[in-house]
Coordinates of N, CA and C in Angstrom, one line a residue:
M388 N 1.0 -8.3 -26.3 CA 0.0 -8.0 -25.2 C -1.2 -7.4 -25.8
I389 N -2.4 -7.8 -25.3 CA -3.6 -7.2 -25.8 C -3.9 -6.0 -25.0
A390 N -4.2 -4.8 -25.6 CA -4.4 -3.6 -25.0 C -5.8 -3.0 -25.2
H391 N -6.5 -3.5 -26.2 CA -7.8 -2.9 -26.5 C -8.5 -4.0 -27.4
L392 N -9.8 -4.1 -27.1 CA -10.7 -5.0 -27.9 C -12.0 -4.4 -28.2
T393 N -12.4 -4.7 -29.4 CA -13.8 -4.2 -29.9 C -14.5 -5.4 -30.5
G394 N -15.7 -5.7 -30.0 CA -16.4 -6.9 -30.5 C -17.8 -6.9 -30.0
R395 N -18.5 -8.0 -30.3 CA -19.9 -8.2 -29.9 C -19.9 -8.9 -28.5
L396 N -20.8 -8.5 -27.7 CA -21.0 -9.1 -26.4 C -21.7 -10.5 -26.6
L397 N -21.1 -11.6 -26.2 CA -21.7 -12.9 -26.2 C -22.5 -13.1 -24.9
T398 N -21.8 -12.9 -23.8 CA -22.4 -13.1 -22.5 C -21.9 -12.0 -21.6
T399 N -22.7 -11.7 -20.6 CA -22.3 -10.8 -19.5 C -22.6 -11.4 -18.2
E400 N -21.6 -11.4 -17.3 CA -21.8 -11.8 -15.9 C -21.6 -10.6 -15.0
L401 N -21.7 -10.8 -13.7 CA -21.5 -9.8 -12.8 C -20.1 -9.1 -12.9
D402 N -19.1 -10.0 -13.1 CA -17.7 -9.5 -13.1 C -16.9 -9.9 -14.3
S403 N -17.6 -10.3 -15.4 CA -16.9 -10.6 -16.6 C -17.8 -10.6 -17.8
V404 N -17.2 -10.5 -19.0 CA -17.9 -10.6 -20.2 C -17.2 -11.5 -21.2
I405 N -17.9 -12.1 -22.1 CA -17.2 -12.7 -23.3 C -17.4 -11.9 -24.5
L406 N -16.3 -11.5 -25.1 CA -16.4 -10.6 -26.2 C -16.0 -11.3 -27.5
D407 N -16.9 -11.3 -28.5 CA -16.6 -12.0 -29.8 C -15.9 -11.0 -30.7
V408 N -14.6 -11.3 -30.9 CA -13.8 -10.4 -31.8 C -13.5 -11.2 -33.1
R409 N -14.3 -11.0 -34.1 CA -14.1 -11.7 -35.4 C -14.0 -13.2 -35.2
G410 N -14.9 -13.7 -34.5 CA -15.1 -15.2 -34.3 C -14.3 -15.8 -33.2
V411 N -13.5 -15.0 -32.5 CA -12.7 -15.4 -31.3 C -13.4 -14.8 -30.1
G412 N -13.7 -15.7 -29.1 CA -14.3 -15.3 -27.9 C -13.3 -15.0 -26.8
Y413 N -13.2 -13.8 -26.3 CA -12.3 -13.4 -25.2 C -13.1 -13.3 -23.9
Q414 N -12.7 -14.0 -22.9 CA -13.2 -13.7 -21.5 C -12.5 -12.6 -20.9
V415 N -13.2 -11.5 -20.5 CA -12.6 -10.3 -19.9 C -13.2 -10.1 -18.6
F416 N -12.4 -10.0 -17.6 CA -12.9 -9.6 -16.2 C -13.0 -8.1 -16.1
V417 N -14.1 -7.7 -15.5 CA -14.4 -6.2 -15.5 C -14.9 -5.9 -14.0
P418 N -14.8 -4.6 -13.6 CA -15.3 -4.3 -12.3 C -16.8 -4.7 -12.2
V419 N -17.1 -5.1 -11.0 CA -18.5 -5.6 -10.7 C -19.5 -4.5 -11.1
G420 N -20.5 -4.9 -11.9 CA -21.5 -4.0 -12.3 C -21.3 -3.2 -13.6
S421 N -20.0 -3.2 -14.0 CA -19.7 -2.3 -15.2 C -20.2 -3.0 -16.5
A422 N -20.3 -4.3 -16.5 CA -20.7 -5.1 -17.7 C -22.1 -4.6 -18.2
G423 N -23.0 -4.3 -17.2 CA -24.3 -3.9 -17.5 C -24.4 -2.5 -18.1
K424 N -23.3 -1.7 -17.9 CA -23.3 -0.3 -18.4 C -22.7 -0.2 -19.8
L425 N -22.2 -1.3 -20.4 CA -21.6 -1.2 -21.7 C -22.7 -1.0 -22.7
R426 N -22.4 0.0 -23.6 CA -23.4 0.4 -24.6 C -22.8 0.1 -26.0
P427 N -23.4 -0.8 -26.8 CA -22.9 -1.1 -28.1 C -23.0 0.1 -29.0
N428 N -22.1 0.2 -30.0 CA -22.2 1.2 -31.0 C -23.1 0.8 -32.1
E429 N -23.2 1.6 -33.2 CA -24.1 1.4 -34.3 C -23.9 0.0 -34.9
A430 N -22.7 -0.5 -34.8 CA -22.4 -1.8 -35.4 C -22.7 -3.0 -34.4
G431 N -23.2 -2.6 -33.2 CA -23.6 -3.6 -32.2 C -22.3 -4.1 -31.5
E432 N -21.3 -3.3 -31.5 CA -20.0 -3.7 -30.8 C -19.7 -2.8 -29.6
V433 N -19.0 -3.4 -28.7 CA -18.5 -2.6 -27.5 C -17.0 -2.6 -27.5
S434 N -16.4 -1.6 -26.9 CA -14.9 -1.5 -26.8 C -14.5 -1.5 -25.3
L435 N -13.4 -2.2 -25.1 CA -12.8 -2.2 -23.7 C -11.3 -2.0 -23.8
W436 N -10.8 -1.2 -22.9 CA -9.3 -1.1 -22.7 C -8.9 -2.3 -21.9
I437 N -7.8 -2.9 -22.3 CA -7.5 -4.2 -21.7 C -6.1 -4.2 -21.0
H438 N -6.1 -4.7 -19.8 CA -4.8 -5.0 -19.1 C -4.6 -6.5 -19.2
T439 N -3.5 -7.0 -19.8 CA -3.2 -8.4 -19.9 C -2.3 -8.9 -18.7
S440 N -2.8 -9.8 -18.0 CA -2.1 -10.4 -16.9 C -1.5 -11.8 -17.3
V441 N -0.2 -11.9 -17.3 CA 0.4 -13.2 -17.7 C 1.0 -13.9 -16.5
R442 N 0.6 -15.0 -16.1 CA 1.2 -15.8 -15.1 C 1.6 -17.2 -15.6
E443 N 2.3 -17.9 -14.8 CA 2.8 -19.2 -15.3 C 1.7 -20.1 -15.7
D444 N 0.5 -20.0 -15.0 CA -0.6 -21.0 -15.2 C -1.8 -20.4 -15.9
A445 N -1.7 -19.1 -16.3 CA -2.9 -18.5 -16.9 C -2.6 -17.1 -17.5
I446 N -3.3 -16.8 -18.6 CA -3.3 -15.5 -19.1 C -4.7 -14.9 -19.0
Q447 N -4.9 -13.8 -18.2 CA -6.2 -13.3 -18.0 C -6.3 -11.8 -18.4
L448 N -7.5 -11.5 -18.9 CA -7.7 -10.1 -19.5 C -8.6 -9.4 -18.5
Y449 N -8.3 -8.1 -18.2 CA -9.1 -7.2 -17.4 C -9.5 -6.0 -18.2
G450 N -10.8 -5.7 -18.3 CA -11.3 -4.7 -19.2 C -11.9 -3.5 -18.5
F451 N -11.7 -2.3 -19.1 CA -12.1 -1.1 -18.5 C -12.7 -0.2 -19.5
A452 N -13.6 0.7 -19.1 CA -14.3 1.6 -20.0 C -13.4 2.7 -20.6
S453 N -12.3 3.0 -19.9 CA -11.5 4.1 -20.5 C -10.0 3.7 -20.3
G454 N -9.2 4.4 -21.0 CA -7.7 4.2 -20.9 C -7.2 4.6 -19.5
D455 N -7.8 5.7 -19.0 CA -7.4 6.2 -17.6 C -7.7 5.2 -16.5
E456 N -8.9 4.6 -16.7 CA -9.3 3.6 -15.7 C -8.3 2.4 -15.7
R457 N -7.9 2.0 -16.9 CA -6.9 0.9 -17.1 C -5.6 1.3 -16.5
R458 N -5.2 2.6 -16.7 CA -3.9 3.1 -16.1 C -4.0 3.1 -14.6
L459 N -5.1 3.4 -14.0 CA -5.3 3.4 -12.6 C -5.2 2.0 -12.0
F460 N -5.8 1.1 -12.7 CA -5.7 -0.3 -12.4 C -4.2 -0.8 -12.3
A461 N -3.5 -0.4 -13.4 CA -2.1 -0.7 -13.4 C -1.3 -0.1 -12.3
K462 N -1.6 1.1 -11.9 CA -1.0 1.7 -10.7 C -1.3 0.9 -9.4
L463 N -2.6 0.5 -9.3 CA -3.0 -0.2 -8.1 C -2.2 -1.5 -8.0
I464 N -2.1 -2.3 -9.0 CA -1.5 -3.6 -8.9 C 0.0 -3.5 -8.9
S465 N 0.6 -2.3 -9.1 CA 2.0 -2.1 -9.0 C 2.4 -2.0 -7.5
V466 N 1.4 -1.9 -6.6 CA 1.7 -1.8 -5.2 C 1.9 -3.2 -4.6
S467 N 2.9 -3.4 -3.8 CA 3.2 -4.7 -3.2 C 2.0 -5.2 -2.4
G468 N 1.6 -6.4 -2.7 CA 0.5 -7.0 -2.0 C -0.8 -6.8 -2.7
I469 N -0.9 -6.1 -3.8 CA -2.1 -5.8 -4.6 C -2.0 -6.5 -5.9
G470 N -2.7 -7.6 -6.1 CA -2.7 -8.4 -7.3 C -3.9 -7.9 -8.2
P471 N -4.1 -8.5 -9.3 CA -5.2 -8.1 -10.2 C -6.6 -8.3 -9.6
K472 N -6.8 -9.4 -8.8 CA -8.1 -9.6 -8.2 C -8.4 -8.5 -7.2
I473 N -7.5 -8.2 -6.4 CA -7.7 -7.1 -5.4 C -7.9 -5.8 -6.1
G474 N -7.0 -5.5 -7.1 CA -7.1 -4.3 -7.9 C -8.5 -4.1 -8.5
L475 N -9.0 -5.2 -9.0 CA -10.4 -5.2 -9.6 C -11.4 -5.0 -8.5
A476 N -11.2 -5.6 -7.4 CA -12.1 -5.4 -6.3 C -12.2 -3.9 -5.8
V477 N -11.0 -3.2 -5.8 CA -11.0 -1.8 -5.5 C -11.9 -1.0 -6.5
L478 N -11.7 -1.3 -7.8 CA -12.5 -0.5 -8.8 C -13.9 -1.0 -8.9
S479 N -14.2 -2.2 -8.2 CA -15.6 -2.6 -8.2 C -16.4 -1.9 -7.0
D480 N -15.6 -1.7 -5.9 CA -16.3 -1.1 -4.7 C -16.2 0.4 -4.7
L481 N -15.2 1.0 -5.4 CA -15.0 2.5 -5.4 C -15.0 3.1 -6.8
D482 N -15.5 4.3 -6.9 CA -15.4 5.1 -8.1 C -13.9 5.4 -8.3
P483 N -13.4 5.4 -9.5 CA -12.0 5.9 -9.7 C -11.7 7.2 -9.0
A484 N -12.7 8.1 -9.0 CA -12.4 9.4 -8.4 C -12.3 9.2 -6.9
D485 N -13.0 8.3 -6.3 CA -12.9 8.0 -4.8 C -11.5 7.4 -4.5
V486 N -11.0 6.6 -5.4 CA -9.7 6.0 -5.2 C -8.6 7.1 -5.1
V487 N -8.7 8.0 -6.1 CA -7.7 9.1 -6.2 C -7.8 10.0 -4.9
M488 N -9.1 10.3 -4.5 CA -9.3 11.2 -3.4 C -8.8 10.5 -2.1
A489 N -9.1 9.2 -2.0 CA -8.6 8.5 -0.8 C -7.1 8.5 -0.6
V490 N -6.4 8.4 -1.7 CA -5.0 8.4 -1.7 C -4.5 9.8 -1.3
E491 N -5.1 10.8 -1.9 CA -4.7 12.2 -1.6 C -5.0 12.6 -0.2
L492 N -6.1 12.1 0.4 CA -6.5 12.5 1.7 C -6.1 11.5 2.8
D493 N -5.3 10.5 2.4 CA -4.8 9.5 3.4 C -5.9 8.8 4.1
R494 N -6.9 8.4 3.3 CA -8.1 7.7 3.8 C -7.9 6.2 3.9
V495 N -7.3 5.7 4.9 CA -7.0 4.3 5.0 C -8.3 3.5 5.1
D496 N -9.3 4.1 5.8 CA -10.6 3.4 6.0 C -11.3 3.1 4.7
T497 N -11.1 4.0 3.7 CA -11.8 3.8 2.4 C -11.4 2.5 1.8
F498 N -10.1 2.2 1.9 CA -9.5 1.0 1.2 C -9.8 -0.2 2.1
T499 N -9.8 -0.1 3.4 CA -10.1 -1.3 4.2 C -11.5 -1.8 4.1
K500 N -12.4 -1.0 3.5 CA -13.7 -1.5 3.2 C -13.8 -2.5 2.1
V501 N -12.7 -2.5 1.3 CA -12.6 -3.4 0.2 C -12.2 -4.8 0.6
S502 N -12.9 -5.8 0.2 CA -12.5 -7.2 0.6 C -11.1 -7.5 0.2
G503 N -10.3 -8.0 1.1 CA -8.9 -8.4 0.8 C -7.9 -7.4 1.2
I504 N -8.3 -6.2 1.6 CA -7.4 -5.2 2.0 C -7.5 -4.9 3.5
G505 N -6.4 -5.1 4.2 CA -6.3 -4.8 5.6 C -5.7 -3.4 5.8
K506 N -5.5 -3.0 7.1 CA -5.0 -1.7 7.4 C -3.6 -1.5 6.8
K507 N -2.7 -2.5 7.0 CA -1.3 -2.3 6.6 C -1.2 -2.2 5.1
T508 N -2.0 -3.0 4.4 CA -2.0 -3.0 2.9 C -2.5 -1.6 2.4
A509 N -3.6 -1.1 3.1 CA -4.1 0.2 2.7 C -3.1 1.3 2.9
Q510 N -2.4 1.2 4.1 CA -1.4 2.2 4.3 C -0.3 2.2 3.3
R511 N 0.1 1.0 2.9 CA 1.2 0.8 1.9 C 0.7 1.3 0.6
L512 N -0.5 1.1 0.2 CA -1.1 1.5 -1.0 C -1.1 3.0 -1.1
I513 N -1.5 3.7 -0.1 CA -1.5 5.2 0.0 C -0.1 5.7 -0.1
L514 N 0.8 5.1 0.6 CA 2.2 5.6 0.6 C 2.8 5.5 -0.8
E515 N 2.6 4.3 -1.4 CA 3.3 4.1 -2.7 C 2.6 4.9 -3.8
L516 N 1.4 5.2 -3.7 CA 0.7 5.9 -4.8 C 0.6 7.4 -4.5
K517 N 1.1 7.9 -3.4 CA 0.9 9.3 -3.0 C 1.2 10.3 -4.0
N518 N 2.3 10.1 -4.7 CA 2.7 11.1 -5.7 C 2.6 10.6 -7.1
A519 N 1.8 9.6 -7.3 CA 1.7 8.9 -8.6 C 0.4 9.1 -9.3
L520 N -0.6 9.8 -8.7 CA -1.9 9.9 -9.3 C -2.3 11.3 -9.7
G521 N -1.3 12.2 -9.7 CA -1.6 13.6 -10.0 C -2.1 13.9 -11.4
D522 N -1.9 13.0 -12.3 CA -2.3 13.3 -13.7 C -3.6 12.7 -14.0
F523 N -4.3 12.1 -13.0 CA -5.6 11.4 -13.3 C -6.7 12.4 -13.0
S524 N -7.7 12.4 -13.9 CA -8.9 13.2 -13.7 C -10.1 12.4 -14.0
F525 N -10.9 12.1 -13.0 CA -12.1 11.3 -13.1 C -13.3 12.1 -12.7
E526 N -14.4 12.0 -13.4 CA -15.7 12.5 -12.9 C -16.3 11.6 -11.9
R527 N -16.9 12.1 -10.8 CA -17.5 11.3 -9.8 C -18.9 10.9 -10.3
S528 N -19.4 9.8 -9.8 CA -20.7 9.4 -10.1 C -21.8 10.3 -9.5
V529 N -21.5 10.8 -8.3 CA -22.4 11.8 -7.7 C -21.5 13.0 -7.2
G530 N -21.8 14.1 -7.6 CA -21.1 15.3 -7.2 C -19.7 15.3 -7.8
E531 N -18.8 16.2 -7.3 CA -17.5 16.3 -7.8 C -16.6 16.7 -6.7
A532 N -15.3 16.2 -6.6 CA -14.4 16.5 -5.6 C -13.5 17.7 -6.1
T533 N -13.9 18.9 -5.6 CA -13.2 20.1 -6.1 C -12.5 20.9 -5.0
V534 N -12.7 20.5 -3.8 CA -12.2 21.3 -2.6 C -10.7 21.1 -2.5
E535 N -10.0 22.1 -2.2 CA -8.6 22.0 -2.1 C -8.2 21.2 -0.8
R536 N -7.1 20.5 -0.9 CA -6.7 19.7 0.2 C -6.5 20.5 1.5
S537 N -6.0 21.7 1.4 CA -5.7 22.5 2.6 C -7.0 22.8 3.4
A538 N -8.1 23.1 2.6 CA -9.4 23.3 3.3 C -9.9 22.1 3.9
I539 N -9.8 20.9 3.3 CA -10.2 19.7 3.8 C -9.5 19.3 5.1
D540 N -8.2 19.5 5.1 CA -7.3 19.3 6.3 C -7.8 20.2 7.4
D541 N -8.1 21.4 7.1 CA -8.5 22.4 8.2 C -9.9 21.9 8.7
L542 N -10.7 21.5 7.8 CA -12.1 21.0 8.3 C -11.9 19.8 9.2
R543 N -11.1 18.9 8.8 CA -10.9 17.6 9.5 C -10.4 18.0 10.9
S544 N -9.4 18.9 11.0 CA -8.8 19.3 12.2 C -9.8 19.9 13.1
A545 N -10.7 20.8 12.6 CA -11.7 21.5 13.3 C -12.7 20.5 14.0
L546 N -13.1 19.5 13.2 CA -14.1 18.6 13.7 C -13.4 17.7 14.8
Q547 N -12.2 17.3 14.6 CA -11.5 16.5 15.6 C -11.3 17.3 16.9
N548 N -11.0 18.6 16.8 CA -10.9 19.5 18.0 C -12.2 19.6 18.7
L549 N -13.4 19.5 18.0 CA -14.7 19.6 18.6 C -15.1 18.3 19.3
G550 N -14.2 17.2 19.1 CA -14.4 16.0 19.9 C -15.2 14.9 19.2
Y551 N -15.5 15.1 17.9 CA -16.2 14.0 17.2 C -15.3 12.8 16.9
P552 N -15.9 11.6 16.9 CA -15.1 10.4 16.7 C -14.5 10.4 15.3
P553 N -13.3 9.8 15.2 CA -12.6 9.8 13.9 C -13.4 9.2 12.8
A554 N -14.1 8.1 13.0 CA -14.9 7.5 11.9 C -16.0 8.5 11.4
M555 N -16.6 9.2 12.4 CA -17.7 10.1 12.0 C -17.1 11.3 11.3
V556 N -15.9 11.8 11.7 CA -15.2 12.9 11.1 C -14.9 12.5 9.6
D557 N -14.4 11.3 9.4 CA -14.0 10.9 8.1 C -15.2 10.8 7.1
D558 N -16.3 10.3 7.6 CA -17.5 10.2 6.7 C -18.0 11.6 6.4
T559 N -18.0 12.4 7.4 CA -18.6 13.8 7.2 C -17.7 14.6 6.3
V560 N -16.4 14.5 6.4 CA -15.4 15.2 5.6 C -15.6 14.7 4.1
D561 N -15.7 13.4 3.9 CA -15.9 12.9 2.6 C -17.2 13.5 1.9
H562 N -18.2 13.5 2.7 CA -19.5 14.0 2.2 C -19.4 15.5 1.8
V563 N -18.8 16.3 2.7 CA -18.6 17.7 2.4 C -17.7 17.9 1.2
A564 N -16.6 17.1 1.0 CA -15.7 17.3 -0.1 C -16.4 17.0 -1.4
R565 N -17.4 16.1 -1.4 CA -18.2 15.8 -2.6 C -19.1 16.9 -3.0
E566 N -19.7 17.6 -2.0 CA -20.7 18.6 -2.2 C -20.2 20.0 -2.4
A567 N -19.0 20.3 -1.8 CA -18.6 21.7 -1.8 C -17.8 22.1 -3.1
T568 N -17.6 23.4 -3.3 CA -16.8 23.8 -4.4 C -15.5 24.4 -3.9
D569 N -14.6 24.6 -4.9 CA -13.2 25.0 -4.5 C -13.1 26.4 -3.9
D570 N -14.1 27.2 -4.0 CA -14.0 28.6 -3.6 C -14.7 28.8 -2.2
Q571 N -15.2 27.7 -1.6 CA -15.8 27.9 -0.3 C -14.8 27.9 0.8
P572 N -15.0 28.9 1.7 CA -14.1 29.0 2.9 C -14.3 27.9 3.9
V573 N -13.3 27.7 4.7 CA -13.4 26.6 5.7 C -14.6 26.8 6.6
E574 N -14.9 28.1 6.9 CA -16.1 28.4 7.8 C -17.4 27.8 7.2
E575 N -17.6 28.0 5.9 CA -18.8 27.4 5.3 C -18.7 25.9 5.3
L576 N -17.6 25.3 5.0 CA -17.4 23.9 5.0 C -17.8 23.3 6.4
L577 N -17.3 24.0 7.5 CA -17.6 23.6 8.8 C -19.1 23.7 9.1
R578 N -19.8 24.7 8.6 CA -21.2 24.8 8.8 C -21.9 23.6 8.1
M579 N -21.5 23.3 6.9 CA -22.0 22.2 6.2 C -21.9 20.9 7.0
A580 N -20.7 20.7 7.5 CA -20.3 19.5 8.3 C -21.2 19.4 9.5
L581 N -21.4 20.5 10.3 CA -22.1 20.5 11.5 C -23.6 20.2 11.3
K582 N -24.1 20.6 10.1 CA -25.5 20.3 9.8 C -25.7 18.8 9.6
L583 N -24.7 18.2 9.0 CA -24.7 16.7 8.8 C -24.6 16.0 10.1
L584 N -23.9 16.6 11.1 CA -23.6 15.9 12.3 C -24.7 16.1 13.4
R585 N -25.7 16.9 13.1 CA -26.8 17.1 14.0 C -27.7 15.9 14.2

């Protein structure tokens, strides 16, 4: 099984690259947009962590910038109903940090925004991964998720009690979770949320 490749980029597409490794060209599928972020080293080569998918009719390679991202992909496709294409779609549409947060906070709607994932599949994904992502640590593209879950749950409950629609509550809580720090009391989080909702 191929687990890691280093070579020269021959071509880059939106969702794949062809990597020349000592004269052999490997087509590697990558999360959408990540091909353009690959930076060659001094030797003009790039490295990808590889997940090898073997089916009766094909062997396909899926590439990621880090070993943790590859491990997260493997966790995703271990869920019933989530194959490599949908797993890649999840990591194309969502930051790895957002995936972990959505599982921790039971955010079904985060996953249903991904093409190919319905409500039942999203619920199953969250259920099966609930206690499986504790050792992952990803930096967010914007901000950082540092707020404790208990504070987030209290904030969500407070907004719901104030009568805000569930979808609006979810979006607002997500935004606050990205911007807040772990030492902020729920009262401050609520003030932040209400400013966003004005």
